[in-house]
Short mmCIF file of C-alpha atoms in Angstrom, two decimals:
data_model
loop_
_atom_site.label_atom_id
_atom_site.label_comp_id
_atom_site.label_asym_id
_atom_site.label_seq_id
_atom_site.Cartn_x
_atom_site.Cartn_y
_atom_site.Cartn_z
CA MET X 467 0.00 0.01 0.12
CA PRO X 468 1.50 3.37 -0.95
CA THR X 469 1.83 5.83 1.96
CA SER X 470 1.25 9.58 2.06
CA PRO X 471 4.07 11.96 1.01
CA ALA X 472 4.00 13.37 4.69
CA ALA X 473 4.47 9.84 6.21
CA GLU X 474 7.28 9.04 3.82
CA ALA X 475 9.03 12.28 4.48
CA ALA X 476 8.82 11.64 8.21
CA ARG X 477 11.01 8.66 7.97
CA ARG X 478 13.72 10.46 6.01
CA ARG X 479 16.87 11.52 7.87
CA THR X 480 19.04 13.74 5.56
CA PHE X 481 22.51 14.67 7.09
CA ALA X 482 25.82 15.97 6.12
CA ILE X 483 29.18 15.09 7.65
CA ILE X 484 31.55 18.09 8.33
CA SER X 485 35.03 18.02 9.73
CA HIS X 486 38.56 19.33 9.44
CA PRO X 487 40.82 17.36 7.00
CA ASP X 488 42.18 14.03 8.49
CA ALA X 489 39.60 13.95 11.36
CA GLY X 490 38.34 10.69 9.86
CA LYS X 491 35.25 11.95 7.98
CA THR X 492 35.60 9.64 4.95
CA THR X 493 36.31 6.63 7.16
CA LEU X 494 33.29 7.44 9.25
CA THR X 495 31.12 7.77 6.07
CA GLU X 496 32.18 4.32 5.01
CA HIS X 497 31.48 2.82 8.41
CA LEU X 498 28.10 4.40 8.67
CA LEU X 499 27.18 2.74 5.35
CA LEU X 500 28.58 -0.54 6.83
CA ALA X 501 26.51 -0.16 9.99
CA GLY X 502 23.43 0.65 7.88
CA GLY X 503 23.83 -2.49 5.98
CA ALA X 504 24.63 -0.65 2.78
CA ILE X 505 28.05 -2.18 2.10
CA ARG X 506 29.75 -5.29 3.22
CA ALA X 507 33.33 -4.02 3.73
CA ALA X 508 34.47 -0.44 4.35
CA GLY X 509 37.41 0.80 2.15
CA ALA X 510 40.06 2.15 4.21
CA VAL X 511 41.50 5.36 2.85
CA ARG X 512 45.06 4.40 3.51
CA ALA X 513 44.87 0.90 2.06
CA ARG X 514 47.20 0.05 -0.76
CA GLY X 515 46.56 -0.26 -4.45
CA GLU X 516 43.00 -0.94 -5.61
CA GLN X 517 41.82 -1.27 -2.06
CA ARG X 518 42.56 2.45 -1.67
CA ARG X 519 39.21 3.30 -3.24
CA THR X 520 36.66 4.32 -0.73
CA THR X 521 32.95 4.29 -1.68
CA SER X 522 32.40 7.92 -1.41
CA ASP X 523 35.66 9.17 -3.20
CA TRP X 524 35.35 8.56 -6.88
CA MET X 525 37.44 11.28 -8.42
CA LYS X 526 41.02 10.28 -9.38
CA ILE X 527 42.64 13.00 -7.26
CA GLU X 528 40.57 11.89 -4.12
CA ARG X 529 41.66 8.31 -4.51
CA GLU X 530 45.31 9.26 -4.90
CA ARG X 531 45.42 11.66 -1.96
CA GLY X 532 42.87 10.02 0.37
CA ILE X 533 40.77 13.25 0.69
CA SER X 534 37.40 14.25 -0.43
CA VAL X 535 37.23 17.31 -2.73
CA SER X 536 33.69 16.79 -4.02
CA ALA X 537 30.48 16.46 -2.15
CA SER X 538 28.74 13.03 -2.81
CA ALA X 539 25.39 11.67 -1.83
CA MET X 540 24.46 8.23 -0.56
CA THR X 541 21.14 6.72 0.29
CA PHE X 542 20.39 3.66 2.37
CA ASP X 543 17.50 2.12 4.20
CA HIS X 544 18.16 0.96 7.86
CA ASP X 545 15.73 -0.01 10.73
CA GLY X 546 12.62 1.45 9.04
CA LEU X 547 14.18 4.79 8.20
CA MET X 548 15.66 6.27 4.84
CA TYR X 549 18.95 7.91 5.35
CA ASN X 550 20.46 10.33 2.85
CA LEU X 551 24.02 10.84 3.74
CA LEU X 552 25.82 13.86 2.16
CA ASP X 553 29.61 13.59 2.28
CA THR X 554 31.12 17.04 2.10
CA PRO X 555 34.74 17.95 1.11
CA GLY X 556 36.78 18.43 4.30
CA HIS X 557 39.45 20.45 2.67
CA GLU X 558 38.96 24.27 3.21
CA ASP X 559 39.69 25.10 -0.46
CA PHE X 560 36.23 23.55 -1.26
CA SER X 561 34.11 25.33 1.33
CA GLU X 562 31.78 26.76 -1.13
CA ASP X 563 30.79 23.19 -2.32
CA THR X 564 30.29 22.38 1.42
CA TYR X 565 28.13 25.40 1.99
CA ARG X 566 25.88 24.37 -1.02
CA THR X 567 25.65 20.80 0.21
CA LEU X 568 24.62 21.99 3.63
CA THR X 569 21.58 23.75 2.20
CA ALA X 570 20.19 20.22 1.34
CA ALA X 571 20.96 18.79 4.77
CA ASP X 572 18.47 18.81 7.76
CA ALA X 573 21.27 17.85 10.26
CA ALA X 574 25.02 17.57 10.52
CA VAL X 575 27.50 15.26 12.05
CA MET X 576 30.65 17.13 13.33
CA VAL X 577 33.65 14.75 13.49
CA LEU X 578 36.34 15.76 15.97
CA ASP X 579 39.79 14.28 16.35
CA ALA X 580 40.07 13.30 19.96
CA ALA X 581 43.70 14.37 20.07
CA LYS X 582 43.18 17.81 18.29
CA GLY X 583 39.68 18.92 19.27
CA ILE X 584 38.13 21.74 17.25
CA GLU X 585 40.36 22.77 14.41
CA PRO X 586 40.13 25.89 12.10
CA GLN X 587 38.16 24.20 9.27
CA THR X 588 35.70 22.72 11.86
CA LEU X 589 35.10 26.18 13.16
CA LYS X 590 34.35 27.53 9.61
CA LEU X 591 31.98 24.74 8.82
CA PHE X 592 30.27 25.09 12.18
CA GLU X 593 29.60 28.75 11.37
CA VAL X 594 27.87 27.71 8.08
CA CYS X 595 25.72 25.30 10.07
CA ARG X 596 24.79 28.04 12.54
CA LEU X 597 23.88 30.41 9.66
CA ARG X 598 21.32 27.78 8.50
CA ASP X 599 20.20 26.69 11.93
CA ILE X 600 21.23 23.17 11.30
CA PRO X 601 21.23 20.89 14.42
CA ILE X 602 24.61 19.24 15.10
CA VAL X 603 25.52 15.79 16.31
CA THR X 604 29.08 15.57 17.54
CA PHE X 605 31.31 12.32 17.17
CA ILE X 606 34.57 12.46 18.88
CA ASN X 607 36.71 10.10 16.75
CA LYS X 608 40.00 8.25 17.24
CA MET X 609 39.57 7.39 20.91
CA ASP X 610 41.77 4.35 20.25
CA ARG X 611 44.72 6.70 19.96
CA GLU X 612 46.06 9.18 22.61
CA ALA X 613 43.35 11.76 23.20
CA GLN X 614 42.78 14.93 25.07
CA ASP X 615 40.86 14.68 28.44
CA PRO X 616 37.18 14.36 27.53
CA PHE X 617 36.26 17.13 29.90
CA ALA X 618 38.66 19.54 28.01
CA LEU X 619 37.01 18.48 24.77
CA LEU X 620 33.52 19.10 26.03
CA ASP X 621 34.81 22.52 27.45
CA GLU X 622 36.27 23.44 23.95
CA ILE X 623 32.80 22.70 22.39
CA ALA X 624 31.04 24.79 24.90
CA THR X 625 33.44 27.81 24.67
CA LYS X 626 34.50 27.83 20.99
CA LEU X 627 31.10 26.88 19.53
CA ALA X 628 28.74 28.33 22.19
CA LEU X 629 26.88 24.97 22.18
CA ASP X 630 25.78 22.87 25.25
CA PRO X 631 27.64 19.41 24.91
CA ALA X 632 25.42 16.58 26.21
CA PRO X 633 27.39 13.37 26.18
CA LEU X 634 25.18 10.40 25.67
CA TYR X 635 28.21 7.98 26.13
CA TRP X 636 31.29 8.42 28.31
CA PRO X 637 34.71 6.87 27.38
CA ALA X 638 36.75 4.48 29.63
CA GLY X 639 40.24 5.63 28.94
CA SER X 640 41.91 6.47 25.45
CA GLY X 641 44.75 5.18 23.35
CA SER X 642 46.01 1.73 24.45
CA ARG X 643 43.95 2.15 27.62
CA PHE X 644 40.70 2.59 25.71
CA LYS X 645 38.21 -0.08 26.87
CA GLY X 646 34.84 1.10 25.62
CA VAL X 647 32.07 3.56 26.54
CA ILE X 648 29.37 3.84 29.23
CA ASP X 649 25.85 4.61 28.06
CA VAL X 650 24.93 7.35 30.58
CA ARG X 651 21.28 6.96 29.90
CA THR X 652 21.11 3.19 30.69
CA GLU X 653 24.37 2.87 32.78
CA LYS X 654 25.38 -0.02 30.55
CA PHE X 655 29.06 -0.61 29.29
CA LEU X 656 29.83 -1.15 25.76
CA PRO X 657 33.16 -2.94 25.57
CA TYR X 658 35.84 -2.10 22.95
CA ASP X 659 37.90 -4.83 21.39
CA ARG X 660 40.40 -3.70 18.66
CA TYR X 661 40.13 -7.20 16.97
CA ALA X 662 36.40 -7.83 17.31
CA THR X 663 34.54 -8.39 14.10
CA GLU X 664 31.04 -8.00 15.67
CA ARG X 665 29.44 -5.47 17.96
CA ALA X 666 29.72 -6.65 21.60
CA ALA X 667 26.60 -6.82 23.67
CA PRO X 668 26.33 -4.07 26.43
CA ILE X 669 27.02 -5.13 30.05
CA ALA X 670 25.35 -3.68 33.19
CA LEU X 671 28.06 -1.84 35.19
CA ASN X 672 27.02 -3.58 38.43
CA SER X 673 27.21 -7.12 36.81
CA ASN X 674 29.89 -9.68 37.55
CA ALA X 675 30.81 -9.79 33.80
CA ILE X 676 32.25 -6.22 33.94
CA VAL X 677 35.56 -7.55 35.35
CA GLN X 678 36.31 -9.26 32.14
CA HIS X 679 36.68 -5.77 30.47
CA LEU X 680 37.69 -3.35 33.20
CA ASP X 681 39.79 -3.82 36.33
CA PRO X 682 38.47 -2.16 39.60
CA GLU X 683 40.52 0.98 39.06
CA GLU X 684 39.43 1.53 35.49
CA LEU X 685 35.73 1.00 36.39
CA ALA X 686 36.08 3.45 39.37
CA GLU X 687 37.64 6.00 37.07
CA ALA X 688 35.04 5.51 34.20
CA GLU X 689 32.10 5.51 36.68
CA GLU X 690 33.40 8.75 38.30
CA GLY X 691 33.77 10.38 34.98
CA ALA X 692 30.29 9.37 33.88
CA MET X 693 28.88 10.64 37.25
CA LEU X 694 30.70 13.98 37.04
CA VAL X 695 29.61 14.58 33.53
CA GLN X 696 26.03 14.01 34.31
CA GLU X 697 26.30 16.50 37.20
CA ALA X 698 28.29 19.16 35.25
CA ALA X 699 26.64 18.98 31.88
CA LYS X 700 22.99 19.75 31.05
CA PRO X 701 20.88 16.71 30.38
CA PHE X 702 20.18 16.10 26.68
CA ASP X 703 17.12 17.95 25.64
CA PRO X 704 15.94 16.91 21.99
CA GLU X 705 14.20 20.32 21.63
CA SER X 706 17.28 22.27 22.46
CA PHE X 707 19.22 20.16 20.02
CA LEU X 708 16.71 20.89 17.28
CA GLU X 709 16.89 24.58 17.95
CA GLY X 710 20.65 24.48 17.65
CA HIS X 711 21.63 25.24 21.23
CA MET X 712 22.79 21.70 22.29
CA THR X 713 24.74 18.85 20.69
CA PRO X 714 24.52 15.19 21.71
CA VAL X 715 28.16 13.74 22.00
CA PHE X 716 29.29 10.26 20.91
CA PHE X 717 32.75 8.79 21.42
CA GLY X 718 34.28 6.00 19.31
CA SER X 719 36.74 4.93 16.63
CA ALA X 720 35.45 5.02 13.05
CA LEU X 721 38.50 3.05 11.72
CA ARG X 722 37.75 0.17 14.23
CA HIS X 723 33.91 0.47 13.63
CA PHE X 724 33.30 1.28 17.34
CA GLY X 725 30.62 3.65 18.40
CA VAL X 726 29.37 4.05 14.72
CA ALA X 727 26.27 1.94 15.15
CA GLU X 728 25.34 3.99 18.30
CA LEU X 729 25.78 7.25 16.26
CA LEU X 730 23.48 5.94 13.50
CA GLU X 731 20.87 5.08 16.16
CA GLY X 732 21.19 8.52 17.66
CA LEU X 733 20.65 10.11 14.18
CA GLY X 734 17.59 7.91 13.69
CA ALA X 735 16.19 8.86 17.09
CA TYR X 736 16.97 12.61 17.32
CA ALA X 737 17.87 14.00 13.91
CA PRO X 738 14.89 15.95 12.32
CA PRO X 739 12.95 14.73 9.37
CA PRO X 740 12.46 17.22 6.50
CA LYS X 741 11.05 20.62 7.49
CA PRO X 742 8.84 23.23 5.60
CA VAL X 743 11.03 25.21 3.22
CA ALA X 744 10.65 28.92 2.51
CA ALA X 745 9.88 29.70 -1.02
CA ARG X 746 8.23 32.22 -3.40
CA ARG X 747 5.22 31.33 -5.43
CA ASN X 748 4.36 33.80 -8.27
CA GLY X 749 6.30 36.52 -6.40
CA GLN X 750 4.63 35.85 -3.05
CA ASP X 751 6.36 34.57 0.21
CA THR X 752 5.24 31.03 1.14
CA HIS X 753 6.37 27.74 2.69
CA VAL X 754 6.50 24.43 1.15
CA ALA X 755 5.66 21.56 3.50
CA PRO X 756 6.97 18.02 2.92
CA GLY X 757 3.51 16.58 2.84
CA ASP X 758 2.35 19.05 0.06
CA PRO X 759 0.94 17.26 -2.94
CA GLU X 760 3.02 19.24 -5.59
CA VAL X 761 6.42 17.79 -6.27
CA SER X 762 9.17 20.35 -5.75
CA GLY X 763 12.90 20.64 -5.09
CA PHE X 764 16.07 22.60 -5.80
CA VAL X 765 19.44 21.71 -7.50
CA PHE X 766 22.34 22.20 -4.88
CA LYS X 767 25.07 20.45 -6.96
CA VAL X 768 25.93 19.59 -10.50
CA GLN X 769 28.51 16.94 -11.29
CA ALA X 770 29.92 16.07 -14.65
CA ASN X 771 31.77 12.93 -15.69
CA ILE X 772 31.12 10.72 -12.63
CA ASP X 773 31.38 8.13 -15.37
CA PRO X 774 34.09 9.43 -17.70
CA GLY X 775 33.17 6.79 -20.42
CA HIS X 776 29.78 8.39 -20.70
CA ARG X 777 30.39 12.12 -20.55
CA ASP X 778 27.44 12.31 -18.12
CA ARG X 779 26.17 15.35 -16.25
CA ILE X 780 24.02 14.96 -13.33
CA ALA X 781 22.06 17.52 -11.23
CA PHE X 782 21.64 16.62 -7.60
CA LEU X 783 17.97 17.56 -6.62
CA ARG X 784 16.92 17.82 -3.05
CA LEU X 785 13.24 17.16 -2.95
CA THR X 786 11.24 19.35 -0.75
CA SER X 787 7.57 18.06 -1.13
CA GLY X 788 5.29 15.54 -2.79
CA ARG X 789 5.69 12.04 -4.15
CA PHE X 790 8.16 12.04 -7.17
CA SER X 791 7.82 9.17 -9.59
CA ARG X 792 9.88 8.25 -12.59
CA GLY X 793 8.74 9.74 -15.84
CA MET X 794 7.25 12.91 -14.24
CA LYS X 795 7.46 16.26 -15.94
CA LEU X 796 9.00 19.13 -13.93
CA LYS X 797 9.39 22.80 -14.76
CA VAL X 798 12.42 24.92 -14.20
CA GLU X 799 11.34 28.17 -12.54
CA ASN X 800 13.76 30.69 -13.94
CA THR X 801 13.68 29.38 -17.60
CA GLY X 802 10.18 27.90 -17.75
CA LYS X 803 11.69 24.81 -19.45
CA GLN X 804 9.81 21.54 -18.91
CA ILE X 805 11.95 18.42 -18.55
CA SER X 806 10.71 14.70 -18.41
CA VAL X 807 12.67 12.95 -15.65
CA ASN X 808 12.76 9.49 -17.30
CA SER X 809 16.08 8.37 -15.80
CA PRO X 810 16.35 9.69 -12.10
CA VAL X 811 19.02 8.06 -10.04
CA LEU X 812 19.53 7.28 -6.42
CA PHE X 813 23.16 7.58 -5.47
CA PHE X 814 25.40 5.19 -3.93
CA ALA X 815 28.65 7.31 -4.37
CA SER X 816 29.63 6.48 -8.06
CA GLU X 817 27.26 3.54 -8.10
CA ARG X 818 23.60 4.43 -8.94
CA GLU X 819 20.27 2.76 -9.56
CA LEU X 820 17.08 4.05 -11.13
CA ALA X 821 14.82 5.86 -8.66
CA GLU X 822 11.16 4.78 -9.29
CA GLU X 823 9.93 7.10 -6.60
CA ALA X 824 11.21 9.53 -3.98
CA TYR X 825 9.95 11.88 -1.38
CA ALA X 826 10.89 15.05 0.42
CA GLY X 827 14.30 14.74 2.02
CA ASP X 828 15.57 12.42 -0.71
CA VAL X 829 18.42 13.44 -3.08
CA ILE X 830 17.95 12.29 -6.62
CA GLY X 831 20.20 12.70 -9.67
CA ILE X 832 18.81 14.02 -12.87
CA PRO X 833 20.87 13.38 -15.96
CA ASN X 834 20.81 16.40 -18.26
CA HIS X 835 22.97 18.31 -20.74
CA GLY X 836 23.34 21.81 -19.59
CA VAL X 837 19.58 22.32 -18.80
CA LEU X 838 19.96 22.44 -15.10
CA ARG X 839 22.30 24.48 -13.05
CA VAL X 840 23.17 24.98 -9.30
CA GLY X 841 20.34 27.12 -7.76
CA ASP X 842 17.62 26.04 -10.04
CA SER X 843 14.22 25.53 -8.54
CA LEU X 844 12.05 22.70 -10.00
CA SER X 845 8.27 22.03 -9.34
CA GLU X 846 5.32 20.50 -11.35
CA SER X 847 3.85 23.98 -11.83
CA GLY X 848 7.02 25.86 -12.43
CA ASN X 849 5.90 28.72 -10.12
CA LEU X 850 8.00 27.85 -7.03
CA ARG X 851 11.24 29.53 -6.31
CA PHE X 852 13.44 28.57 -3.57
CA ALA X 853 16.23 30.83 -2.12
CA GLY X 854 19.18 30.68 -4.46
CA LEU X 855 22.52 29.19 -3.45
CA PRO X 856 25.42 31.67 -2.94
CA ASN X 857 28.49 32.29 -4.85
CA PHE X 858 31.32 33.88 -2.79
CA ALA X 859 33.95 36.28 -4.00
CA PRO X 860 37.03 34.13 -4.88
CA GLU X 861 40.30 34.59 -2.83
CA ILE X 862 42.70 33.66 -5.74
CA LEU X 863 42.35 34.77 -9.44
CA ARG X 864 44.37 33.22 -12.18
CA ARG X 865 44.44 33.64 -15.99
CA VAL X 866 44.13 30.31 -17.78
CA ARG X 867 45.04 29.33 -21.32
CA VAL X 868 45.40 26.03 -23.21
CA LYS X 869 48.79 25.13 -24.57
CA ASP X 870 47.44 24.06 -27.98
CA PRO X 871 45.67 27.21 -29.54
CA LEU X 872 43.59 25.10 -31.79
CA LYS X 873 41.69 23.84 -28.57
CA ALA X 874 40.64 27.39 -27.40
CA LYS X 875 36.92 26.61 -28.20
CA HIS X 876 37.19 23.35 -26.25
CA LEU X 877 38.61 25.33 -23.27
CA LYS X 878 35.74 27.73 -23.22
CA LYS X 879 33.22 24.82 -23.15
CA ALA X 880 35.09 22.89 -20.45
CA LEU X 881 35.61 25.98 -18.24
CA GLU X 882 31.90 26.78 -18.44
CA GLY X 883 31.03 23.22 -17.54
CA LEU X 884 33.29 23.35 -14.41
CA ALA X 885 31.99 26.70 -13.41
CA GLU X 886 28.47 25.48 -13.58
CA GLU X 887 29.43 22.69 -11.28
CA GLY X 888 30.86 25.24 -8.82
CA VAL X 889 34.46 23.72 -9.09
CA THR X 890 35.77 27.24 -9.66
CA GLN X 891 34.25 30.62 -10.87
CA LEU X 892 34.69 31.77 -14.38
CA PHE X 893 35.02 35.47 -15.40
CA ARG X 894 35.27 36.70 -19.08
CA PRO X 895 36.93 40.12 -19.13
CA GLU X 896 35.36 42.53 -21.59
CA ILE X 897 38.83 43.53 -23.05
CA GLY X 898 41.10 40.67 -23.89
CA SER X 899 40.62 37.00 -24.77
CA ASP X 900 42.04 35.13 -21.74
CA PHE X 901 39.58 33.74 -19.21
CA VAL X 902 40.08 34.55 -15.51
CA VAL X 903 39.30 31.75 -12.94
CA GLY X 904 38.68 32.34 -9.43
CA ALA X 905 38.99 29.85 -6.43
CA VAL X 906 39.05 29.78 -2.74
CA GLY X 907 42.36 27.88 -2.50
CA GLN X 908 45.29 26.50 -4.47
CA LEU X 909 43.93 22.77 -4.42
CA GLN X 910 40.90 23.98 -6.54
CA PHE X 911 43.27 24.84 -9.46
CA GLU X 912 45.01 21.46 -9.12
CA VAL X 913 41.72 19.70 -9.25
CA MET X 914 40.74 21.87 -12.22
CA ALA X 915 43.94 21.05 -14.08
CA ASP X 916 43.50 17.39 -13.35
CA ARG X 917 39.95 17.28 -14.57
CA LEU X 918 40.65 19.46 -17.66
CA GLY X 919 43.42 16.93 -18.63
CA GLY X 920 41.67 13.66 -17.68
CA GLU X 921 38.14 14.47 -18.82
CA TYR X 922 38.56 16.92 -21.69
CA GLY X 923 42.10 16.25 -22.88
CA LEU X 924 43.18 19.80 -22.42
CA ASP X 925 46.71 20.65 -21.16
CA VAL X 926 46.36 24.14 -19.51
CA ILE X 927 48.66 26.79 -17.95
CA PHE X 928 47.55 28.93 -15.04
CA GLU X 929 49.25 32.36 -15.01
CA ALA X 930 49.42 35.26 -12.68
CA SER X 931 46.41 37.57 -12.99
CA PRO X 932 46.76 41.40 -12.63
CA TYR X 933 43.47 41.19 -10.51
CA ALA X 934 43.46 40.32 -6.75
CA GLU X 935 39.74 40.81 -5.96
CA ALA X 936 36.37 40.20 -7.56
CA ARG X 937 33.04 41.94 -6.65
CA TRP X 938 29.65 41.74 -8.33
CA ILE X 939 28.21 45.20 -8.90
CA ALA X 940 24.54 46.01 -8.41
CA GLY X 941 22.50 49.29 -8.15
CA ASP X 942 20.84 51.96 -10.42
CA ARG X 943 21.12 51.18 -14.05
CA ALA X 944 22.47 54.66 -14.92
CA GLU X 945 25.12 54.50 -12.17
CA LEU X 946 26.12 50.98 -13.18
CA GLU X 947 26.57 52.09 -16.79
CA GLU X 948 28.59 55.12 -15.68
CA PHE X 949 30.94 53.00 -13.48
CA ALA X 950 31.33 50.22 -16.14
CA SER X 951 32.20 52.63 -18.89
CA THR X 952 34.70 54.36 -16.70
CA HIS X 953 36.44 51.08 -15.54
CA ARG X 954 35.90 49.07 -18.78
CA SER X 955 39.40 47.46 -18.52
CA ALA X 956 38.34 46.00 -15.17
CA MET X 957 34.93 44.80 -16.02
CA ALA X 958 34.08 41.21 -16.69
CA LEU X 959 30.96 38.86 -16.96
CA ASP X 960 30.43 35.74 -14.86
CA ILE X 961 28.91 32.38 -15.95
CA ASP X 962 25.38 34.05 -15.50
CA LYS X 963 26.41 37.09 -17.59
CA ALA X 964 26.28 39.13 -14.38
CA PRO X 965 28.67 42.13 -14.32
CA VAL X 966 31.81 41.80 -12.14
CA PHE X 967 34.47 44.40 -11.20
CA LEU X 968 38.01 42.85 -11.15
CA ALA X 969 40.21 45.07 -8.79
CA LYS X 970 43.98 44.95 -8.50
CA SER X 971 43.91 45.22 -4.77
CA ALA X 972 41.59 45.40 -1.76
CA TRP X 973 42.58 49.16 -1.51
CA GLU X 974 41.09 49.66 -4.93
CA VAL X 975 37.76 48.06 -3.80
CA GLY X 976 37.73 50.46 -0.95
CA TYR X 977 38.54 53.39 -3.23
CA VAL X 978 35.77 52.71 -5.75
CA THR X 979 33.32 51.97 -2.93
CA GLU X 980 33.89 55.43 -1.60
CA ARG X 981 33.76 57.18 -5.07
CA TYR X 982 30.53 55.41 -6.17
CA PRO X 983 28.26 55.23 -3.12
CA LYS X 984 25.21 54.29 -5.22
CA VAL X 985 26.96 51.16 -6.62
CA ALA X 986 26.98 48.15 -4.37
CA PHE X 987 30.14 45.97 -4.57
CA GLU X 988 29.00 42.60 -3.28
CA ARG X 989 31.18 39.75 -2.01
CA ALA X 990 28.46 37.19 -2.68
CA LYS X 991 25.81 36.57 -5.18
CA GLU X 992 22.77 34.33 -5.36
CA ARG X 993 22.80 31.68 -8.05
CA ALA X 994 19.53 31.12 -9.66
#
């Protein structure tokens, strides 16, 4: 019997994983899929040769370096719930891709390295979650290695993030002394065994069997810590968590598959199902509820060449309402184009299967050839528009040219494709023929060169650009025209044909801002 869109949406849990590089995010992703029954063996990032491939890292540069540089989506069914796991790039050079992915998430898992605590990139990603009021679950990873004092880690969460940490488990030791965790709600002990292949059954702290895992001194220390934290920390309040004031804390080791099943259970129990989403219908403000009959959603990511042999291009659509079924016709709000979605896919990283139906909270892939772009809103009526996803001013600008002049046309097409994906930003100066590409960090240029070579057969050179800053300009038409004509040599168009001022320095931006008070020089622009 088919169920209602509202009932199906209620069993969805769509969450992203955020962390500083090397905190173990990709390993945790693999082991969540393992705990959810979606895969049979987790691919360790540092394994050798072919085993080096992890399920969520499909790009060549990701497999070689053991890092994630592209967000991916994975769907699996577990314990009556449907999970949509969004794996985000950990590297700070790809923070824009992470931001866009977080717009599609209802909750986030923040992974902390037990030895390092909160690192700079964790802080940046947390701020993005706070901007979007996304509830955060904390997983303190690598407890099987030497770690900071757990109280110090909780204190860091409270002071640096202004979040109330509420541990649901408490660790017994760390590193070589790590013996497991106490469930502070049931006062049961979950033993850790480095070589165990199956999840151990919990043991009551007052049972005779506890001595097989903890000596009297270790037991006393663990019990004292659990008691102290219960007295010192606020008890876990699901409402406070959903409002973004509190974070439930889990301890474990993703690599050893310890604490991961408990984290998944916590997500199922506490993470929110899809919520109503703000939108505009025919120019009027409204909200779209998951149970609404009309199918709607927004594109938060476009990825080309997941399968290089087929030159594919897939738009990741986060559904916000209705019951989607294969073969439906959806309209793109800003262009009015109608598309028949005949081959929608559910993702399992680079693996995929046809999606016969999907509901609010699900992420489906729509194969298309340039019809859909990041920020597009889709619905059956074509009248709904969701808030666009932002582009941020790049921090590094470079000129790019192809070594073989005969391939200049191919370069233009390839750069436009990568810019539409959000890999980098593309600016076409009004004077001169060279393209200017913008990125947050140097690694983006390396990924770009790698993909231009591998997917498009283009050998490119990145050269120093005379520009240091890019700003989108907005304001009164006459003022804009006057500014653009006076600064024609510094004007460019972005991928959406929006006017951009390319400045030689931050000082120049300040100078023109003072001279042209009626022109807005914006660091961010909504994509739609």
